[in-house]
Short mmCIF file of C-alpha atoms in Angstrom, two decimals:
data_model
loop_
_atom_site.label_atom_id
_atom_site.label_comp_id
_atom_site.label_asym_id
_atom_site.label_seq_id
_atom_site.Cartn_x
_atom_site.Cartn_y
_atom_site.Cartn_z
CA MET G 1 92.67 101.55 -74.17
CA THR G 2 91.97 101.19 -77.90
CA LEU G 3 88.73 100.22 -79.62
CA ILE G 4 89.87 96.65 -80.31
CA GLU G 5 91.08 96.24 -76.72
CA THR G 6 87.73 97.50 -75.47
CA VAL G 7 85.86 95.03 -77.65
CA GLN G 8 88.07 92.18 -76.46
CA ALA G 9 87.54 93.12 -72.81
CA GLN G 10 83.76 93.36 -73.22
CA SER G 11 83.70 90.10 -75.16
CA ALA G 12 85.32 88.42 -72.17
CA ARG G 13 82.67 89.93 -69.88
CA LEU G 14 79.84 88.60 -72.02
CA ALA G 15 81.40 85.15 -72.28
CA GLN G 16 82.03 84.94 -68.54
CA ALA G 17 78.45 86.03 -67.80
CA GLY G 18 77.06 83.22 -69.96
CA VAL G 19 74.64 85.31 -72.00
CA SER G 20 72.96 83.66 -74.99
CA PHE G 21 73.19 84.84 -78.58
CA GLY G 22 71.21 84.32 -81.77
CA HIS G 23 69.55 87.70 -82.27
CA GLY G 24 71.92 89.13 -84.85
CA THR G 25 75.17 87.67 -83.53
CA THR G 26 76.30 84.14 -82.67
CA ASN G 27 79.23 84.76 -80.34
CA ALA G 28 80.54 87.04 -77.61
CA PHE G 29 83.09 88.88 -79.75
CA ASP G 30 80.63 89.90 -82.46
CA GLU G 31 78.08 91.00 -79.88
CA ALA G 32 80.68 93.02 -78.01
CA ALA G 33 81.79 94.68 -81.25
CA TRP G 34 78.18 95.59 -82.03
CA LEU G 35 77.43 97.05 -78.62
CA VAL G 36 80.76 98.84 -78.17
CA GLN G 37 80.56 100.54 -81.55
CA TRP G 38 76.92 101.45 -81.01
CA ALA G 39 77.72 102.98 -77.61
CA LEU G 40 80.47 105.04 -79.21
CA GLY G 41 78.31 106.17 -82.13
CA LEU G 42 80.48 104.36 -84.67
CA PRO G 43 79.26 102.48 -87.76
CA LEU G 44 78.90 98.77 -87.09
CA ASP G 45 81.54 97.98 -89.73
CA ALA G 46 84.13 100.38 -88.34
CA LEU G 47 86.15 97.95 -86.23
CA ASP G 48 88.88 97.15 -88.76
CA ALA G 49 89.45 100.76 -89.76
CA GLU G 50 89.16 102.14 -86.21
CA ALA G 51 90.80 99.30 -84.28
CA GLU G 52 93.54 101.51 -82.77
CA ARG G 53 91.22 104.41 -82.03
CA PRO G 54 91.63 105.52 -78.38
CA VAL G 55 88.60 105.09 -76.14
CA SER G 56 88.28 107.83 -73.52
CA ALA G 57 87.37 107.28 -69.89
CA ASN G 58 83.86 108.66 -70.43
CA GLU G 59 83.39 106.42 -73.46
CA ARG G 60 84.54 103.40 -71.44
CA MET G 61 81.94 104.24 -68.81
CA ALA G 62 79.20 104.31 -71.45
CA VAL G 63 80.38 100.98 -72.85
CA GLU G 64 80.58 99.41 -69.39
CA ALA G 65 77.06 100.56 -68.61
CA LEU G 66 75.60 99.17 -71.84
CA ILE G 67 77.31 95.79 -71.52
CA GLY G 68 76.21 95.71 -67.89
CA ARG G 69 72.57 96.22 -68.97
CA ARG G 70 72.94 93.40 -71.48
CA ILE G 71 74.23 91.04 -68.81
CA ARG G 72 71.76 91.98 -66.09
CA SER G 73 68.64 92.17 -68.23
CA ARG G 74 69.27 89.08 -70.38
CA VAL G 75 67.35 90.70 -73.23
CA PRO G 76 68.56 90.63 -76.84
CA ALA G 77 71.07 93.34 -77.68
CA ALA G 78 68.74 94.61 -80.40
CA TYR G 79 66.22 95.64 -77.76
CA LEU G 80 68.91 97.78 -76.12
CA THR G 81 69.99 99.46 -79.36
CA GLN G 82 66.45 99.40 -80.86
CA GLU G 83 67.95 98.43 -84.19
CA ALA G 84 68.58 95.11 -85.93
CA TRP G 85 69.98 94.28 -89.35
CA LEU G 86 68.66 91.59 -91.69
CA GLN G 87 70.56 90.98 -94.93
CA GLY G 88 72.23 94.35 -94.49
CA VAL G 89 68.95 96.23 -94.07
CA PRO G 90 68.37 98.13 -90.79
CA PHE G 91 65.09 97.81 -88.91
CA TYR G 92 63.66 99.47 -85.82
CA VAL G 93 62.93 96.90 -83.11
CA ASP G 94 61.67 96.81 -79.55
CA GLU G 95 59.98 94.33 -77.22
CA ARG G 96 56.67 94.47 -79.15
CA ALA G 97 57.97 92.03 -81.79
CA ILE G 98 60.64 89.38 -82.09
CA VAL G 99 64.07 90.39 -83.37
CA PRO G 100 64.08 89.77 -87.17
CA ARG G 101 66.23 86.79 -88.15
CA SER G 102 64.30 84.86 -90.80
CA PHE G 103 66.24 82.63 -93.19
CA ILE G 104 63.64 83.48 -95.82
CA ALA G 105 65.38 86.84 -96.20
CA GLU G 106 68.46 85.04 -97.53
CA LEU G 107 66.39 83.31 -100.20
CA ILE G 108 64.87 86.61 -101.35
CA VAL G 109 68.19 88.44 -101.54
CA ASP G 110 70.24 85.67 -103.19
CA GLY G 111 67.60 85.11 -105.88
CA THR G 112 66.70 81.54 -104.91
CA LEU G 113 62.99 82.33 -105.00
CA ASP G 114 63.07 84.00 -108.41
CA ALA G 115 62.74 80.75 -110.35
CA TRP G 116 59.66 79.78 -108.35
CA LEU G 117 57.73 83.01 -108.81
CA PRO G 118 54.82 82.94 -111.27
CA ARG G 119 55.33 84.97 -114.42
CA ARG G 120 54.06 88.52 -114.03
CA ALA G 121 53.56 88.08 -110.29
CA LYS G 122 51.68 91.06 -108.91
CA ARG G 123 50.81 90.40 -105.28
CA ALA G 124 52.72 88.97 -102.33
CA LEU G 125 51.88 88.41 -98.67
CA ASP G 126 54.19 88.48 -95.67
CA LEU G 127 52.10 86.50 -93.18
CA CYS G 128 53.04 86.81 -89.48
CA THR G 129 55.06 89.86 -90.51
CA GLY G 130 56.22 90.94 -87.05
CA ASN G 131 58.16 94.17 -87.52
CA GLY G 132 57.70 94.05 -91.28
CA SER G 133 61.25 93.07 -92.20
CA LEU G 134 60.44 90.37 -94.78
CA ALA G 135 57.86 92.61 -96.44
CA VAL G 136 60.43 95.41 -96.78
CA ILE G 137 63.15 93.10 -98.12
CA ALA G 138 60.68 91.60 -100.59
CA ALA G 139 59.65 95.09 -101.73
CA MET G 140 63.32 95.89 -102.38
CA ALA G 141 63.84 92.68 -104.36
CA TYR G 142 60.58 92.71 -106.35
CA PRO G 143 59.81 96.31 -107.37
CA GLU G 144 56.87 95.22 -109.56
CA ILE G 145 55.00 93.45 -106.73
CA GLU G 146 52.52 94.93 -104.25
CA ILE G 147 52.83 93.46 -100.77
CA ASP G 148 50.50 92.93 -97.82
CA ALA G 149 52.14 92.60 -94.40
CA ALA G 150 49.78 90.89 -91.95
CA ASP G 151 49.92 89.96 -88.28
CA ILE G 152 47.50 89.29 -85.43
CA SER G 153 49.52 91.50 -83.07
CA ARG G 154 48.67 95.20 -83.10
CA ASP G 155 51.90 95.91 -81.24
CA ALA G 156 53.95 94.19 -83.93
CA LEU G 157 52.04 95.99 -86.67
CA ALA G 158 52.90 99.33 -85.08
CA LEU G 159 56.58 98.45 -85.58
CA ALA G 160 55.90 97.23 -89.11
CA ARG G 161 54.42 100.61 -90.00
CA VAL G 162 57.54 102.33 -88.65
CA ASN G 163 59.80 100.17 -90.80
CA VAL G 164 57.66 100.42 -93.92
CA ALA G 165 57.79 104.22 -93.59
CA ARG G 166 61.49 104.20 -92.76
CA HIS G 167 62.25 102.53 -96.08
CA GLY G 168 59.72 104.53 -98.09
CA PHE G 169 57.33 101.74 -99.04
CA GLU G 170 54.01 103.14 -97.79
CA SER G 171 52.62 103.10 -101.34
CA ARG G 172 53.56 99.45 -102.00
CA ILE G 173 53.19 97.70 -98.64
CA ARG G 174 49.84 97.52 -96.84
CA VAL G 175 50.03 96.69 -93.14
CA LEU G 176 46.98 94.67 -92.13
CA GLU G 177 45.69 93.21 -88.87
CA SER G 178 44.55 89.62 -89.46
CA ASP G 179 44.38 86.29 -87.66
CA LEU G 180 46.29 84.45 -90.39
CA PHE G 181 44.10 84.70 -93.54
CA THR G 182 40.80 85.67 -91.94
CA ALA G 183 40.86 89.38 -92.84
CA LEU G 184 42.91 89.23 -96.03
CA PRO G 185 41.34 90.11 -99.39
CA GLY G 186 42.03 88.46 -102.71
CA ARG G 187 44.72 86.02 -103.77
CA TYR G 188 48.51 86.15 -103.79
CA ASP G 189 51.23 84.96 -106.16
CA LEU G 190 53.71 84.54 -103.32
CA ILE G 191 53.18 83.95 -99.61
CA LEU G 192 56.12 84.34 -97.23
CA CYS G 193 55.60 83.17 -93.67
CA ASN G 194 57.83 82.86 -90.62
CA PRO G 195 55.18 81.77 -88.10
CA PRO G 196 55.39 80.72 -84.45
CA TYR G 197 56.75 77.16 -84.60
CA VAL G 198 58.67 76.41 -81.39
CA ASN G 199 57.29 73.24 -79.81
CA ASP G 200 56.28 73.10 -76.15
CA GLU G 201 59.32 71.10 -75.03
CA SER G 202 61.71 73.53 -76.69
CA MET G 203 59.82 76.52 -75.29
CA GLY G 204 60.57 75.17 -71.83
CA THR G 205 64.31 75.22 -72.44
CA LEU G 206 64.71 78.55 -74.26
CA PRO G 207 67.35 80.96 -72.86
CA ALA G 208 66.15 84.13 -71.18
CA GLU G 209 66.95 86.21 -74.27
CA TYR G 210 64.32 84.33 -76.29
CA LEU G 211 61.79 84.42 -73.46
CA ALA G 212 62.13 88.22 -73.51
CA GLU G 213 60.45 88.17 -76.92
CA PRO G 214 56.64 87.98 -77.32
CA LYS G 215 55.53 84.40 -76.67
CA VAL G 216 52.76 84.73 -79.25
CA ALA G 217 55.43 85.05 -81.95
CA LEU G 218 57.34 81.94 -80.86
CA ALA G 219 55.11 79.24 -79.37
CA GLY G 220 53.69 76.75 -81.86
CA GLY G 221 52.01 74.24 -79.54
CA ARG G 222 52.81 70.65 -78.63
CA ASP G 223 54.70 69.85 -81.84
CA GLY G 224 55.15 73.41 -83.10
CA MET G 225 52.62 72.87 -85.87
CA ASP G 226 49.46 74.49 -84.44
CA LEU G 227 49.46 77.55 -86.72
CA ILE G 228 51.23 75.77 -89.55
CA ARG G 229 48.36 73.28 -89.85
CA ARG G 230 45.97 76.20 -90.28
CA ILE G 231 48.25 77.89 -92.80
CA VAL G 232 48.66 74.76 -94.92
CA ALA G 233 44.92 74.10 -94.84
CA ASP G 234 43.79 77.64 -95.67
CA ALA G 235 46.53 78.92 -97.97
CA PRO G 236 45.20 77.46 -101.28
CA ASP G 237 42.07 79.62 -101.05
CA HIS G 238 44.29 82.71 -100.95
CA MET G 239 46.76 81.78 -103.71
CA THR G 240 46.69 82.23 -107.47
CA GLU G 241 46.96 79.09 -109.59
CA ASP G 242 50.77 79.10 -109.88
CA ALA G 243 51.51 80.64 -106.49
CA VAL G 244 53.99 79.30 -103.94
CA LEU G 245 54.10 79.32 -100.15
CA VAL G 246 57.52 79.79 -98.54
CA LEU G 247 57.35 78.67 -94.93
CA GLU G 248 60.00 78.78 -92.23
CA VAL G 249 59.91 75.94 -89.67
CA GLY G 250 63.28 76.39 -87.96
CA HIS G 251 64.34 73.19 -86.19
CA GLU G 252 60.94 71.57 -86.64
CA ARG G 253 61.38 69.72 -89.95
CA ALA G 254 60.76 66.34 -88.32
CA HIS G 255 57.51 67.58 -86.78
CA PHE G 256 56.50 69.17 -90.09
CA GLU G 257 57.05 65.94 -92.00
CA ALA G 258 55.18 63.99 -89.35
CA ALA G 259 52.25 66.39 -89.61
CA PHE G 260 52.20 66.38 -93.44
CA PRO G 261 53.66 63.02 -94.52
CA ARG G 262 52.21 63.09 -98.05
CA LEU G 263 52.67 66.78 -98.83
CA GLU G 264 54.88 67.38 -101.86
CA CYS G 265 57.33 70.16 -101.09
CA ALA G 266 60.88 71.41 -101.66
CA TRP G 267 63.33 72.12 -98.86
CA LEU G 268 65.46 75.16 -99.67
CA GLU G 269 69.09 75.52 -98.69
CA THR G 270 69.97 78.42 -96.37
CA SER G 271 72.91 79.20 -94.09
CA ALA G 272 71.20 76.90 -91.58
CA GLY G 273 71.17 73.97 -94.00
CA GLU G 274 68.21 72.39 -95.79
CA ASP G 275 65.85 71.91 -92.86
CA ALA G 276 64.64 75.41 -91.98
CA VAL G 277 62.60 76.64 -94.97
CA VAL G 278 60.14 74.71 -97.10
CA LEU G 279 58.51 75.79 -100.37
CA ILE G 280 55.10 74.39 -101.37
CA GLU G 281 53.28 74.99 -104.63
CA ARG G 282 49.55 75.68 -104.59
CA ARG G 283 48.75 72.54 -106.56
CA ALA G 284 50.39 70.45 -103.81
CA LEU G 285 48.51 72.29 -101.08
CA ALA G 286 45.22 71.92 -102.92
CA THR G 287 45.58 68.16 -103.27
#
């Protein structure tokens, strides 16, 4: 059996088992390709070049075992490999934090946020940092900016420290324990935040793969806006005059607009459309 045949066979297994995706892949074939190549110690982009590579009996056993774990456990594949990629950047992950998948990363990498940054911006905050992925990607994109990565979860912050060190940013990224802004010093020119925003009704219908992630990083209350109300209220006191807040709300735009009907903001286009990420200037928050 070749590599491509193995991927196709394991893709069929995943599809038949009815597992859910969304933690780095969106379909059975891509997830099978990821897990098969990882099990064989191949780069994740090797499929085209290695498609006809023979897969030995022992290798097939390793692949079968890994795909079997994925099906039985119903946990995200990233928790099995302990690695996830966001905008081409690898991050260590485990069950202590959600799998990184923020659309804000797209806006950093493609330069969308550049026009909104204050001139001579010096400080940025990644609020609700989780495993530190947005802080690291921001540090790569903005070499002149110092970054604080904050979270209430000590478990998540332990992962953030691993990823900050992995990418060599210990001197530019501070990892801080804080309940939103309560323990954060000074003011920021840019605040990035992918907070818990899933509303109660949606939490009740999430697939098992999402329920395997820490609830504290997902659940946003009745309308998903519990923490976001606090963030919007408190952010101006922690922002410089021309600062902006970039906030991810996922599928909750309707609830956000209902909660803040008079708030002037800009919805930014991502691969998910124009409903997932909102940008708010300090002057709008302050008024």
